[in-house]
XYZ file of C-alpha atoms in Angstrom:
752
model
C -29.500 36.904 -33.010
C -29.016 35.830 -29.482
C -26.748 38.109 -27.828
C -23.659 37.123 -25.976
C -23.632 36.626 -22.273
C -21.221 35.991 -19.423
C -18.460 33.044 -20.117
C -18.542 33.382 -24.060
C -15.590 33.718 -26.387
C -13.182 36.467 -26.209
C -13.047 38.296 -29.709
C -9.846 40.398 -29.165
C -7.388 38.621 -31.161
C -10.061 37.859 -34.227
C -8.837 34.677 -35.129
C -12.647 33.490 -35.139
C -14.156 34.549 -38.290
C -10.784 34.869 -40.144
C -10.259 33.156 -43.329
C -7.442 30.646 -42.242
C -6.037 27.962 -44.520
C -6.102 24.316 -43.313
C -3.332 23.672 -41.187
C -2.725 19.946 -42.552
C -3.420 21.185 -46.171
C 0.548 20.962 -47.491
C 0.430 17.375 -45.848
C -2.098 16.402 -47.814
C -1.509 17.998 -51.118
C 1.803 16.713 -50.808
C 1.069 13.195 -49.623
C 3.122 13.367 -46.674
C -0.112 12.879 -44.553
C 0.019 9.485 -42.767
C -3.114 7.638 -42.968
C -3.865 4.480 -41.043
C -2.984 2.016 -43.843
C 0.306 4.113 -44.280
C 1.556 2.896 -41.111
C 4.353 -0.031 -41.371
C 5.783 -1.154 -38.316
C 8.592 -3.798 -38.377
C 7.540 -7.254 -38.732
C 3.971 -6.219 -40.299
C 1.918 -9.130 -41.139
C -1.604 -8.684 -43.304
C -5.058 -10.255 -42.859
C -7.372 -11.167 -45.769
C -11.024 -12.386 -44.495
C -13.143 -14.961 -46.001
C -16.558 -13.924 -46.426
C -19.582 -15.529 -45.926
C -20.997 -17.084 -49.203
C -24.613 -17.256 -48.132
C -27.224 -14.916 -46.354
C -28.577 -16.790 -43.670
C -27.593 -20.025 -42.249
C -24.566 -20.941 -39.771
C -21.244 -22.135 -40.395
C -20.580 -26.349 -39.842
C -17.086 -26.710 -40.691
C -14.151 -24.402 -41.797
C -11.300 -26.177 -43.572
C -7.792 -24.318 -43.423
C -5.758 -27.214 -44.268
C -4.860 -25.835 -47.869
C -4.253 -22.396 -46.647
C -1.821 -23.104 -43.909
C 0.008 -25.055 -46.034
C 1.145 -21.919 -48.246
C 4.401 -20.557 -47.455
C 4.151 -17.086 -45.690
C 0.769 -17.957 -43.792
C 0.669 -17.586 -40.077
C -2.605 -18.577 -38.962
C -6.177 -18.912 -39.848
C -8.685 -17.378 -37.611
C -12.237 -18.715 -37.579
C -14.870 -19.800 -34.979
C -13.333 -22.493 -34.161
C -9.864 -21.213 -33.753
C -9.643 -17.468 -32.257
C -9.419 -15.810 -29.043
C -12.452 -15.347 -27.082
C -14.104 -12.122 -26.521
C -16.143 -10.716 -23.741
C -19.847 -10.285 -24.404
C -20.360 -6.681 -26.485
C -23.777 -4.498 -26.958
C -22.525 -4.562 -30.382
C -23.061 -8.477 -31.981
C -21.443 -7.104 -35.358
C -17.862 -6.645 -33.045
C -18.139 -10.392 -32.136
C -16.090 -11.789 -34.678
C -15.857 -15.050 -35.290
C -17.711 -15.750 -31.530
C -20.387 -17.561 -33.080
C -21.019 -20.181 -36.201
C -24.170 -17.859 -37.271
C -24.214 -16.181 -40.400
C -26.698 -13.422 -40.729
C -25.682 -12.015 -43.750
C -24.020 -12.733 -46.966
C -20.458 -11.171 -46.815
C -20.112 -11.541 -42.971
C -16.270 -12.377 -41.889
C -16.456 -16.328 -41.364
C -12.626 -16.476 -41.543
C -9.497 -14.982 -41.879
C -5.614 -15.577 -42.962
C -3.108 -13.745 -41.477
C 0.086 -13.839 -43.662
C 3.543 -12.295 -44.120
C 2.225 -10.226 -47.422
C -1.028 -8.697 -48.160
C -1.001 -10.777 -51.753
C -0.063 -14.250 -50.007
C -3.155 -13.626 -47.406
C -5.597 -12.946 -50.297
C -4.428 -16.023 -51.959
C -4.735 -17.879 -49.297
C -8.326 -16.660 -48.442
C -9.195 -18.203 -51.429
C -8.293 -21.618 -50.556
C -10.267 -22.037 -47.218
C -13.265 -24.012 -47.851
C -16.428 -23.332 -45.496
C -19.196 -25.742 -45.265
C -22.570 -24.026 -44.374
C -26.012 -25.039 -43.175
C -28.434 -22.689 -45.227
C -31.490 -21.463 -44.275
C -34.275 -19.147 -46.045
C -33.648 -15.428 -46.242
C -35.492 -12.080 -46.657
C -33.731 -9.150 -48.253
C -36.534 -6.976 -49.342
C -38.344 -3.860 -47.449
C -41.978 -3.937 -48.447
C -44.254 -2.659 -45.661
C -47.481 -3.131 -48.152
C -46.674 -6.742 -48.330
C -46.287 -7.535 -44.344
C -49.251 -8.147 -42.416
C -47.761 -6.871 -39.550
C -47.133 -3.565 -41.039
C -49.731 -1.333 -39.201
C -49.921 -3.442 -36.002
C -45.947 -3.674 -34.859
C -47.072 -7.526 -34.133
C -43.661 -9.415 -34.192
C -40.047 -8.764 -34.313
C -38.439 -11.436 -36.400
C -37.806 -11.311 -39.969
C -41.201 -11.501 -42.102
C -43.136 -11.574 -38.886
C -44.233 -7.952 -39.257
C -42.675 -4.287 -38.810
C -41.869 -3.366 -35.083
C -41.006 -0.007 -33.754
C -37.253 1.158 -33.206
C -35.999 1.655 -29.952
C -37.779 4.706 -28.051
C -34.579 7.380 -27.510
C -36.291 9.102 -24.355
C -38.445 12.244 -23.821
C -35.732 14.378 -26.193
C -36.447 12.001 -29.162
C -39.071 9.448 -28.787
C -39.840 6.938 -31.567
C -43.625 8.399 -32.338
C -45.527 11.363 -31.319
C -48.699 12.671 -31.662
C -50.409 16.022 -31.179
C -54.172 16.602 -31.712
C -56.704 14.331 -33.544
C -54.529 14.285 -37.056
C -57.474 11.855 -38.718
C -60.361 14.082 -37.907
C -58.192 17.099 -39.009
C -57.350 15.526 -42.169
C -60.589 14.525 -42.919
C -61.934 17.886 -42.641
C -59.024 19.992 -44.618
C -60.157 21.930 -47.327
C -56.859 20.474 -49.097
C -55.289 17.091 -48.524
C -52.036 15.911 -49.948
C -51.223 12.084 -49.684
C -47.911 10.418 -51.365
C -45.472 7.721 -50.853
C -41.978 8.753 -51.098
C -39.053 6.393 -51.262
C -35.250 6.379 -51.059
C -32.700 3.476 -51.604
C -29.825 2.392 -50.081
C -27.068 4.837 -49.757
C -23.125 3.825 -49.286
C -20.691 5.964 -47.515
C -17.711 5.241 -50.009
C -14.982 7.709 -48.406
C -12.111 8.269 -49.987
C -10.052 6.087 -47.486
C -11.374 2.735 -46.867
C -11.407 1.153 -43.329
C -8.158 0.175 -42.113
C -6.781 -0.745 -38.751
C -3.126 -1.667 -37.802
C -2.968 -3.251 -34.289
C 0.089 -4.149 -32.052
C 0.163 -5.691 -28.408
C 3.333 -5.126 -26.056
C 3.252 -6.519 -22.778
C -0.360 -7.058 -22.653
C -1.018 -3.404 -23.832
C -2.877 -2.987 -27.091
C -1.957 0.161 -29.562
C -4.159 0.616 -32.650
C -4.074 2.814 -35.577
C -7.579 3.257 -36.923
C -9.899 4.640 -39.324
C -12.326 6.100 -36.528
C -14.410 8.892 -35.665
C -13.854 8.682 -32.219
C -10.677 7.454 -30.568
C -11.852 7.805 -26.942
C -15.058 5.648 -27.377
C -13.148 2.842 -29.525
C -10.418 2.740 -26.729
C -13.312 1.711 -24.277
C -14.892 -0.635 -26.402
C -11.344 -2.545 -27.286
C -10.916 -2.250 -23.674
C -14.191 -4.186 -22.575
C -14.011 -6.896 -25.589
C -10.290 -7.864 -24.671
C -10.841 -7.730 -21.030
C -8.312 -5.422 -19.986
C -8.149 -1.492 -18.433
C -8.753 1.070 -21.009
C -5.520 2.633 -19.720
C -4.003 -0.214 -21.478
C -5.111 0.693 -25.195
C -4.079 3.413 -27.042
C -6.059 4.404 -30.115
C -4.529 6.696 -33.101
C -6.131 8.480 -35.807
C -3.928 11.393 -37.016
C -5.683 11.597 -40.327
C -9.136 10.318 -41.407
C -9.903 10.414 -45.170
C -13.337 10.961 -45.007
C -16.206 8.805 -42.909
C -19.741 10.538 -43.403
C -20.881 8.150 -40.304
C -19.298 5.025 -41.386
C -16.388 5.105 -38.961
C -18.550 6.619 -36.178
C -18.676 3.188 -34.395
C -15.768 0.497 -34.367
C -16.214 -2.069 -37.303
C -15.499 -5.866 -37.495
C -12.017 -4.906 -39.279
C -10.911 -3.253 -36.140
C -11.723 -6.424 -33.777
C -10.231 -8.530 -36.234
C -6.699 -6.950 -36.324
C -6.451 -6.816 -32.440
C -7.402 -10.275 -32.287
C -5.039 -11.506 -35.410
C -2.358 -9.653 -33.703
C -2.561 -11.299 -30.411
C -2.508 -14.830 -32.209
C 0.681 -14.209 -34.321
C 2.440 -11.876 -31.541
C 2.974 -9.178 -34.203
C 1.726 -6.120 -35.784
C -1.000 -6.852 -38.062
C -2.693 -4.567 -40.751
C -6.604 -5.171 -42.127
C -7.276 -3.141 -44.915
C -10.658 -3.433 -46.396
C -11.217 -3.556 -50.464
C -14.126 -1.099 -51.757
C -16.198 -3.814 -52.306
C -16.206 -5.197 -48.552
C -17.094 -1.924 -47.123
C -21.061 -2.250 -48.015
C -21.016 -5.311 -45.566
C -18.830 -4.178 -42.995
C -19.003 -0.378 -43.051
C -22.786 -0.009 -42.966
C -24.918 1.789 -45.447
C -28.194 4.011 -45.130
C -31.233 2.025 -45.122
C -33.532 2.322 -47.751
C -36.971 4.274 -46.805
C -40.568 3.905 -47.515
C -42.194 7.381 -45.983
C -46.169 8.180 -46.368
C -46.679 11.777 -45.671
C -50.161 13.462 -45.401
C -50.742 16.870 -45.546
C -53.892 18.739 -44.439
C -54.136 22.510 -45.238
C -56.386 25.820 -45.380
C -56.982 26.874 -48.812
C -54.507 29.501 -48.146
C -51.828 26.760 -47.546
C -51.429 27.028 -43.503
C -51.013 23.312 -42.240
C -53.970 22.038 -40.314
C -52.508 18.461 -39.979
C -48.908 16.656 -40.743
C -48.544 12.773 -40.557
C -45.269 11.329 -41.312
C -44.849 7.741 -41.156
C -41.523 5.873 -42.248
C -40.497 2.395 -42.741
C -37.110 0.965 -42.904
C -34.928 -2.294 -42.303
C -32.144 -3.568 -40.276
C -30.139 -6.439 -39.609
C -30.646 -9.205 -37.471
C -27.934 -7.935 -35.080
C -28.530 -4.141 -35.091
C -31.014 -1.847 -33.514
C -30.007 1.277 -35.768
C -32.812 3.563 -36.903
C -32.953 6.296 -39.277
C -35.661 7.828 -37.821
C -36.456 9.687 -40.774
C -39.824 11.210 -39.716
C -38.212 13.085 -36.862
C -37.236 16.564 -38.460
C -41.083 16.789 -39.723
C -41.651 17.596 -35.880
C -39.658 20.743 -36.031
C -40.195 22.253 -39.093
C -43.768 23.832 -39.764
C -46.544 24.810 -37.457
C -49.322 22.604 -37.213
C -52.036 21.678 -34.574
C -52.194 17.895 -35.402
C -49.236 16.184 -36.023
C -48.267 12.529 -35.859
C -44.837 11.106 -36.707
C -44.139 7.069 -36.540
C -41.213 4.888 -37.449
C -41.508 1.068 -38.133
C -38.882 -1.173 -39.072
C -38.286 -4.646 -40.049
C -35.339 -7.124 -39.263
C -33.984 -8.680 -42.828
C -30.979 -10.887 -43.530
C -28.788 -7.992 -44.473
C -26.011 -6.546 -43.256
C -26.681 -3.558 -40.581
C -27.169 -0.071 -41.591
C -25.558 2.772 -39.755
C -25.402 6.447 -39.528
C -24.710 8.134 -42.609
C -24.631 12.232 -42.978
C -27.479 13.728 -41.962
C -29.101 10.665 -40.827
C -32.989 10.972 -40.770
C -33.027 14.735 -42.126
C -31.520 13.414 -45.486
C -34.067 10.940 -46.738
C -36.935 12.375 -44.291
C -36.583 16.152 -45.498
C -36.721 14.596 -49.137
C -40.177 13.499 -48.174
C -41.443 16.116 -46.187
C -40.282 19.158 -48.809
C -41.693 17.195 -51.913
C -45.043 17.090 -50.258
C -44.637 20.660 -49.411
C -44.080 21.415 -52.740
C -47.285 19.432 -53.617
C -49.057 20.852 -51.235
C -48.224 24.470 -52.548
C -49.502 23.430 -56.109
C -52.642 22.288 -54.803
C -53.134 25.683 -53.035
C -51.950 27.469 -55.946
C -49.518 29.316 -53.469
C -45.705 30.028 -54.485
C -43.708 27.274 -52.939
C -41.550 29.897 -51.069
C -44.677 31.571 -49.539
C -46.117 28.323 -48.367
C -43.168 27.624 -46.315
C -43.195 31.124 -44.956
C -46.806 31.073 -43.806
C -46.034 27.982 -41.840
C -42.870 29.088 -40.083
C -42.967 29.496 -36.365
C -41.007 30.847 -33.605
C -41.714 27.853 -31.170
C -40.831 24.111 -31.630
C -44.167 22.546 -32.733
C -42.708 19.362 -30.965
C -41.098 20.566 -27.702
C -43.030 23.742 -27.412
C -39.504 25.476 -26.324
C -38.497 28.868 -28.395
C -35.790 28.205 -30.850
C -32.401 29.547 -29.841
C -32.582 30.915 -33.422
C -34.674 30.061 -36.362
C -33.762 32.421 -39.118
C -35.221 30.081 -41.815
C -37.722 33.039 -43.219
C -34.587 35.029 -43.857
C -32.655 32.186 -45.600
C -35.872 31.902 -48.006
C -36.214 35.391 -48.539
C -32.634 35.753 -49.188
C -32.372 32.785 -51.769
C -35.125 33.565 -53.195
C -33.905 37.209 -54.105
C -30.396 35.724 -55.308
C -31.368 33.282 -57.204
C -34.055 35.030 -59.160
C -37.188 32.873 -58.165
C -39.817 35.502 -58.644
C -38.881 35.251 -62.588
C -38.974 31.068 -62.504
C -42.272 30.837 -64.545
C -40.835 33.383 -67.402
C -37.685 31.764 -66.988
C -39.468 28.439 -68.180
C -41.405 29.832 -70.777
C -38.499 31.928 -72.095
C -36.582 28.673 -72.511
C -39.495 26.680 -73.996
C -39.790 29.763 -76.804
C -36.101 31.028 -77.385
C -33.964 27.769 -76.155
C -32.867 24.497 -78.576
C -36.384 23.103 -78.103
C -34.584 20.048 -76.740
C -34.430 20.958 -72.907
C -36.846 21.740 -70.316
C -35.869 24.276 -67.439
C -36.871 24.227 -64.119
C -36.155 25.995 -60.603
C -37.274 24.088 -57.276
C -36.669 25.269 -53.535
C -36.439 23.168 -50.174
C -35.812 24.050 -46.781
C -33.281 22.334 -44.481
C -32.821 21.816 -40.664
C -30.331 20.031 -38.250
C -30.472 19.596 -34.609
C -27.897 20.892 -32.570
C -25.949 18.543 -30.346
C -23.164 19.310 -27.972
C -21.672 16.460 -26.404
C -19.261 16.241 -23.346
C -15.663 16.461 -24.039
C -12.498 17.358 -22.148
C -9.660 19.328 -23.350
C -6.025 20.361 -22.037
C -4.398 23.668 -22.382
C -0.888 23.956 -21.590
C 1.897 26.990 -21.865
C 5.479 26.426 -22.261
C 6.265 29.518 -20.378
C 8.025 31.109 -23.785
C 4.796 32.405 -25.229
C 3.637 29.306 -26.878
C 0.337 27.197 -26.193
C -0.566 23.724 -26.662
C -4.427 22.494 -26.848
C -5.003 18.503 -26.615
C -8.016 17.025 -27.464
C -8.874 13.195 -28.594
C -10.782 14.684 -31.377
C -10.366 13.771 -35.042
C -10.423 15.777 -37.957
C -12.154 13.996 -40.780
C -11.086 16.448 -43.367
C -13.346 19.041 -42.197
C -10.771 21.420 -40.814
C -11.022 20.587 -37.157
C -7.606 21.400 -36.366
C -7.613 24.841 -37.960
C -11.059 25.549 -36.196
C -9.843 24.277 -32.575
C -6.698 26.535 -33.087
C -8.900 29.629 -33.989
C -11.067 28.990 -30.867
C -8.218 28.654 -28.710
C -6.352 31.805 -29.724
C -9.303 33.827 -28.989
C -9.934 31.908 -25.963
C -6.053 32.790 -24.634
C -6.110 36.100 -26.099
C -3.282 35.281 -28.104
C -1.914 35.286 -31.705
C -3.164 32.364 -33.848
C 0.606 31.523 -34.596
C 1.088 30.971 -30.971
C -1.318 27.879 -30.640
C -0.722 24.345 -31.547
C -3.382 21.806 -31.435
C -2.840 18.010 -30.997
C -5.729 15.589 -31.779
C -6.262 12.017 -32.886
C -5.177 10.031 -29.904
C -6.828 8.595 -27.003
C -4.059 9.307 -24.801
C -5.453 12.789 -24.809
C -8.359 13.944 -23.103
C -11.423 12.132 -24.065
C -13.533 13.650 -26.546
C -16.886 12.768 -28.084
C -17.362 11.357 -31.579
C -17.242 13.437 -34.755
C -20.908 13.135 -35.979
C -24.208 14.749 -36.059
C -22.690 17.911 -36.674
C -21.328 18.470 -32.915
C -17.688 18.395 -33.340
C -17.000 22.131 -33.233
C -19.601 22.861 -30.486
C -18.700 20.029 -28.559
C -14.824 20.069 -28.675
C -14.818 24.065 -29.050
C -16.605 24.175 -25.843
C -13.926 22.170 -24.021
C -11.318 24.147 -25.461
C -12.882 27.397 -24.646
C -13.251 25.832 -20.869
C -9.865 24.652 -20.643
C -8.171 27.795 -21.927
C -10.301 30.058 -19.896
C -8.965 27.924 -16.646
C -5.322 28.340 -17.807
C -5.679 32.096 -18.043
C -7.485 32.378 -14.925
C -4.657 30.168 -13.106
C -1.833 32.451 -14.532
C -3.874 35.770 -13.356
C -4.159 34.044 -9.871
C -0.382 33.212 -10.006
C 1.033 36.493 -11.589
C -0.946 38.502 -13.650
C -0.597 36.744 -16.931
C 3.109 36.073 -16.656
C 3.932 33.042 -18.469
C 4.668 29.839 -16.061
C 6.524 26.996 -17.804
C 4.393 24.000 -17.809
C 1.390 25.255 -16.297
C -1.691 23.208 -17.582
C -5.469 22.903 -17.272
C -8.038 20.638 -17.884
C -11.498 21.103 -18.399
C -14.629 18.866 -18.666
C -18.111 20.037 -20.065
C -20.109 17.394 -18.792
C -21.309 19.256 -15.668
C -22.474 22.278 -17.903
C -24.497 19.989 -20.209
C -26.244 18.346 -17.677
C -29.214 21.298 -17.222
C -32.592 20.744 -19.025
C -32.220 22.770 -22.471
C -34.629 25.850 -22.170
C -34.248 26.367 -25.945
C -34.812 24.179 -28.998
C -31.565 24.439 -30.889
C -31.511 23.782 -34.766
C -29.754 25.170 -37.682
C -31.517 25.998 -40.601
C -31.416 26.772 -44.608
C -32.852 27.542 -47.874
C -31.685 25.540 -50.971
C -32.697 26.488 -54.728
C -32.253 24.280 -57.647
C -31.989 24.997 -61.443
C -32.540 22.069 -63.851
C -32.785 21.272 -67.243
C -34.456 17.906 -68.473
C -33.599 16.389 -71.947
C -36.744 15.849 -74.067
C -35.238 12.882 -75.545
C -33.024 11.446 -73.356
C -34.767 12.398 -70.126
C -31.339 13.236 -68.530
C -31.524 15.462 -65.766
C -28.917 18.159 -65.414
C -28.522 20.541 -62.544
C -27.266 23.897 -63.894
C -27.420 26.127 -60.959
C -27.505 25.454 -57.018
C -27.565 28.092 -54.099
C -27.711 27.433 -50.583
C -28.522 30.002 -47.543
C -28.059 28.817 -44.073
C -28.470 29.949 -40.660
C -25.573 28.380 -38.707
C -24.540 30.441 -35.940
C -21.346 32.611 -35.935
C -18.860 31.143 -38.553
C -15.573 30.057 -36.790
C -13.833 29.947 -40.319
C -15.245 31.047 -43.664
C -12.540 28.870 -45.935
C -13.584 25.439 -44.176
C -17.179 26.186 -43.608
C -17.743 27.069 -47.323
C -16.159 23.588 -47.934
C -18.228 21.783 -45.679
C -21.617 23.309 -47.059
C -20.642 23.002 -50.287
C -19.534 19.286 -50.203
C -22.975 18.586 -48.453
C -24.723 19.899 -51.298
C -22.529 17.819 -54.010
C -23.465 14.898 -51.690
C -27.260 15.861 -51.796
C -26.840 16.702 -55.717
C -25.356 13.057 -55.912
C -28.072 11.778 -53.804
C -30.749 13.122 -56.210
C -29.194 12.069 -59.412
C -26.958 9.088 -58.907
C -26.627 7.131 -56.050
C -28.854 3.642 -55.818
C -27.755 0.740 -53.886
C -29.329 -2.499 -54.360
C -29.655 -5.668 -52.582
C -30.067 -9.075 -54.471
C -32.867 -11.147 -53.686
C -31.651 -14.353 -54.613
C -28.168 -14.231 -53.318
C -28.660 -11.464 -50.486
C -25.498 -9.554 -51.657
C -25.164 -5.703 -52.702
C -24.412 -5.855 -56.647
C -23.715 -2.107 -56.226
C -21.004 -2.868 -53.997
C -18.183 -0.811 -55.671
C -17.712 2.574 -57.413
C -18.267 0.805 -61.082
C -21.911 -0.478 -60.140
C -22.736 2.339 -57.672
C -22.607 5.869 -59.098
C -21.640 8.953 -57.630
C -21.523 12.745 -58.977
C -18.421 13.597 -60.618
C -17.081 16.479 -61.464
C -18.814 17.101 -64.595
C -22.351 16.445 -62.870
C -21.649 19.878 -60.690
C -22.362 22.896 -61.348
C -21.220 26.267 -59.827
C -22.397 25.913 -56.416
C -23.086 29.133 -54.314
C -23.162 28.920 -50.433
C -24.060 31.950 -47.974
C -25.081 32.211 -44.667
C -26.561 34.980 -42.355
C -25.026 36.948 -40.009
C -25.960 34.774 -36.840
C -24.973 34.002 -33.388
C -26.204 31.805 -30.897
C -24.358 31.176 -27.570
C -26.847 28.930 -26.355
C -25.474 25.916 -28.522
C -22.139 27.103 -27.669
C -19.826 29.690 -26.266
C -18.333 30.455 -29.531
C -22.102 31.550 -30.563
C -21.484 28.638 -33.358
C -23.671 25.927 -34.624
C -22.479 22.592 -36.438
C -22.188 22.785 -40.289
C -20.925 19.484 -41.496
C -24.515 17.934 -42.522
C -27.310 20.703 -43.472
C -25.932 21.238 -46.700
C -26.980 17.465 -47.829
C -30.578 17.979 -46.336
C -32.723 20.001 -48.647
C -30.562 19.534 -51.895
C -32.514 16.629 -53.202
C -35.939 17.749 -52.494
C -34.860 21.087 -53.960
C -33.954 19.373 -57.400
C -36.908 16.958 -57.431
C -38.961 19.987 -57.012
C -37.270 21.781 -59.974
C -37.874 18.530 -62.062
C -41.514 18.829 -61.361
C -41.145 22.666 -62.314
C -39.654 21.763 -65.541
C -41.712 18.628 -66.573
C -45.196 18.639 -64.720
C -43.958 15.152 -63.320
C -43.710 14.347 -59.905
C -40.608 12.082 -59.042
C -41.349 10.461 -55.751
C -38.387 7.958 -55.873
C -34.613 8.773 -55.806
C -32.639 8.841 -57.836
C -34.215 10.733 -60.199
C -32.997 8.906 -63.193
C -34.434 8.086 -66.574
C -36.365 4.979 -65.525
C -38.451 6.929 -62.806
C -39.074 9.819 -65.487
C -40.439 7.561 -67.955
C -42.376 5.617 -65.603
C -43.877 9.091 -64.693
C -44.705 9.878 -68.291
C -46.276 6.336 -68.916
C -48.658 6.756 -66.069
C -49.390 10.539 -67.192
C -50.217 9.003 -70.591
C -52.228 6.194 -69.424
C -54.555 8.398 -67.700
C -57.982 8.501 -69.387
C -59.837 11.892 -70.138
C -62.627 10.410 -67.857
C -60.130 9.808 -64.840
C -58.753 13.473 -65.684
C -62.322 14.776 -65.481
C -63.045 12.854 -62.249
C -60.493 14.104 -60.634
C -60.740 17.709 -61.568
C -64.341 17.413 -60.082
C -63.023 16.019 -56.990
C -60.715 18.861 -56.580
C -63.275 21.338 -57.097
C -65.779 19.839 -54.917
C -63.501 19.467 -51.838
C -60.275 21.777 -52.729
C -58.186 18.628 -52.205
C -55.696 17.253 -54.824
C -55.192 13.468 -54.167
C -51.990 11.770 -55.420
C -51.128 8.335 -55.620
C -48.915 6.525 -52.836
C -47.074 4.510 -55.621
C -43.744 6.087 -54.931
C -43.332 7.273 -58.384
């Protein structure tokens, strides 16, 4: 536990740590909360897009005549008829600025009309001519001749490295001599793990309502960052940022898809400029697969070398992924392996190929979600090869220092999470449970238990906040943060109440507006730590000013604004991460191979908990998403036409109520004042990280079959069974002889 020092949060009012209902709960459950698409200013016009019907090529002509002839149609926008935008670092925002088509479904035209129905009907009458070029949409590093050389950066010319994020987060890293250590390790594991495309599918689809008045732009947008969105819009349209206002009072989920501005935002502002009236763009569920982004599929090769007792000697984790022709986004799935376990010889590498696909983007726990599935599955395979309990194996490889940076962890209570979870879950009796179920159960279902560890790095981004008193005992805090449904309004009010030393009922928090002091985006589990720090500093400054003036006597209209940029400029002295351990119990139907999760437990070390109600909701929500990732979610690209056939909730399955068992999420008594003055860490993502691996490990415990591809569906189980049945006795004897001779347990790299 990291003890508080100077400048940390005052505890006297006791608001932080209290179970407080969400402040906007009544609005949401009664339907009175207004989301972006609910905004209906006078003379509102509507936009419908015309998607590209090819995967690669260029538009040679657009024929809007039939659409323009329809009553109620105000305009048709396309590359030959639209405002010109300033150049942008994100080519996906350069809507209609080029005739090039880089993926199927890209916006190539749009109809603006008096009603949404008229716009949709007219959009279907817009004819588009194309010059078509061959396309490639499959991620297949094994078939790519440049896979290990890094040669080429174009489509089909070989893999290339993603952008290097500097010394704090390099693309690749190597410590020691991995190949030599693997060659001499008594126990070796080598396997390939694959994850598919994952779509966000937040409850609220992306939407924008835009209007211009006297050269100033106001937008209501589904965004995770009003301040950054304002700046990007100002640049695109060549106006000052103070002439742009971005409002996001309520955002109905995002999971990363709303972190960066999307094409519908630019299209709405452009259309409003053309027709001279407010305009709404609201994407359909099917359009989200193209515009909103997705998690890239990954192919990950993990090699582990260990002593006979399971202590790691070498770790190699290489990840392959895809991106579009226009995006530099990378998943960095191997990055969490750098932090998790001690090993003197380590390497992590990332490779990427450009394809004719929509741009991927951040999705909840980017990197950690697919990366830890591979690592924690491999650790389970290592435990079996060494004959060591999976919990004990992880404990033997725990470390107080970050293996990558060499810095001490601000807190690292992974071992405590594993031990407490094992005790609460009945881990010691897992083999007995399986045997008893086989003997006394219905004979149809196999049962198994699995475990996996979790980690999420902790980020704190610069933000500003303003605190103000009305002079009559009430206090208002303003910050341009957003509440994605996480309970940010409530948590920030609790933080402000303790920082001011007043009751929670005397504090109002206003957010979701770029007119307020600029805030960082809501992402990477950084909202509470970033915004909360700014709120604490603003409230401290206000209290100090009151003391200076007249000993805390209220002064009407007195306010203070704080900026945390300066205090974040110093190099970190500690490696800052949250940790957790997740346990799963599954049953597998012998006849249908259906996997059901019957129990989930997550134990987390997440610093000081601001609000147990909202924190539990975040952790459980993450675990449900991890369960859905493990059992249901699988996006795919049609190789012939280049589109996502899994582009709606009929084809893309997510976990429903009947798939989710009773989930228990608990946390340790931990405080981390290196990460934030509240002692808190971010909790938005860690719940998802280890869940899929824990479930996959439980399936192996139940069936004896190792599934290395997500989701854990009937097809993958049957393929694993077929391979096991096809193995000849001679092959089995040869493998057993090799294992006896070398102590190794080789595994196939076929992604099964």
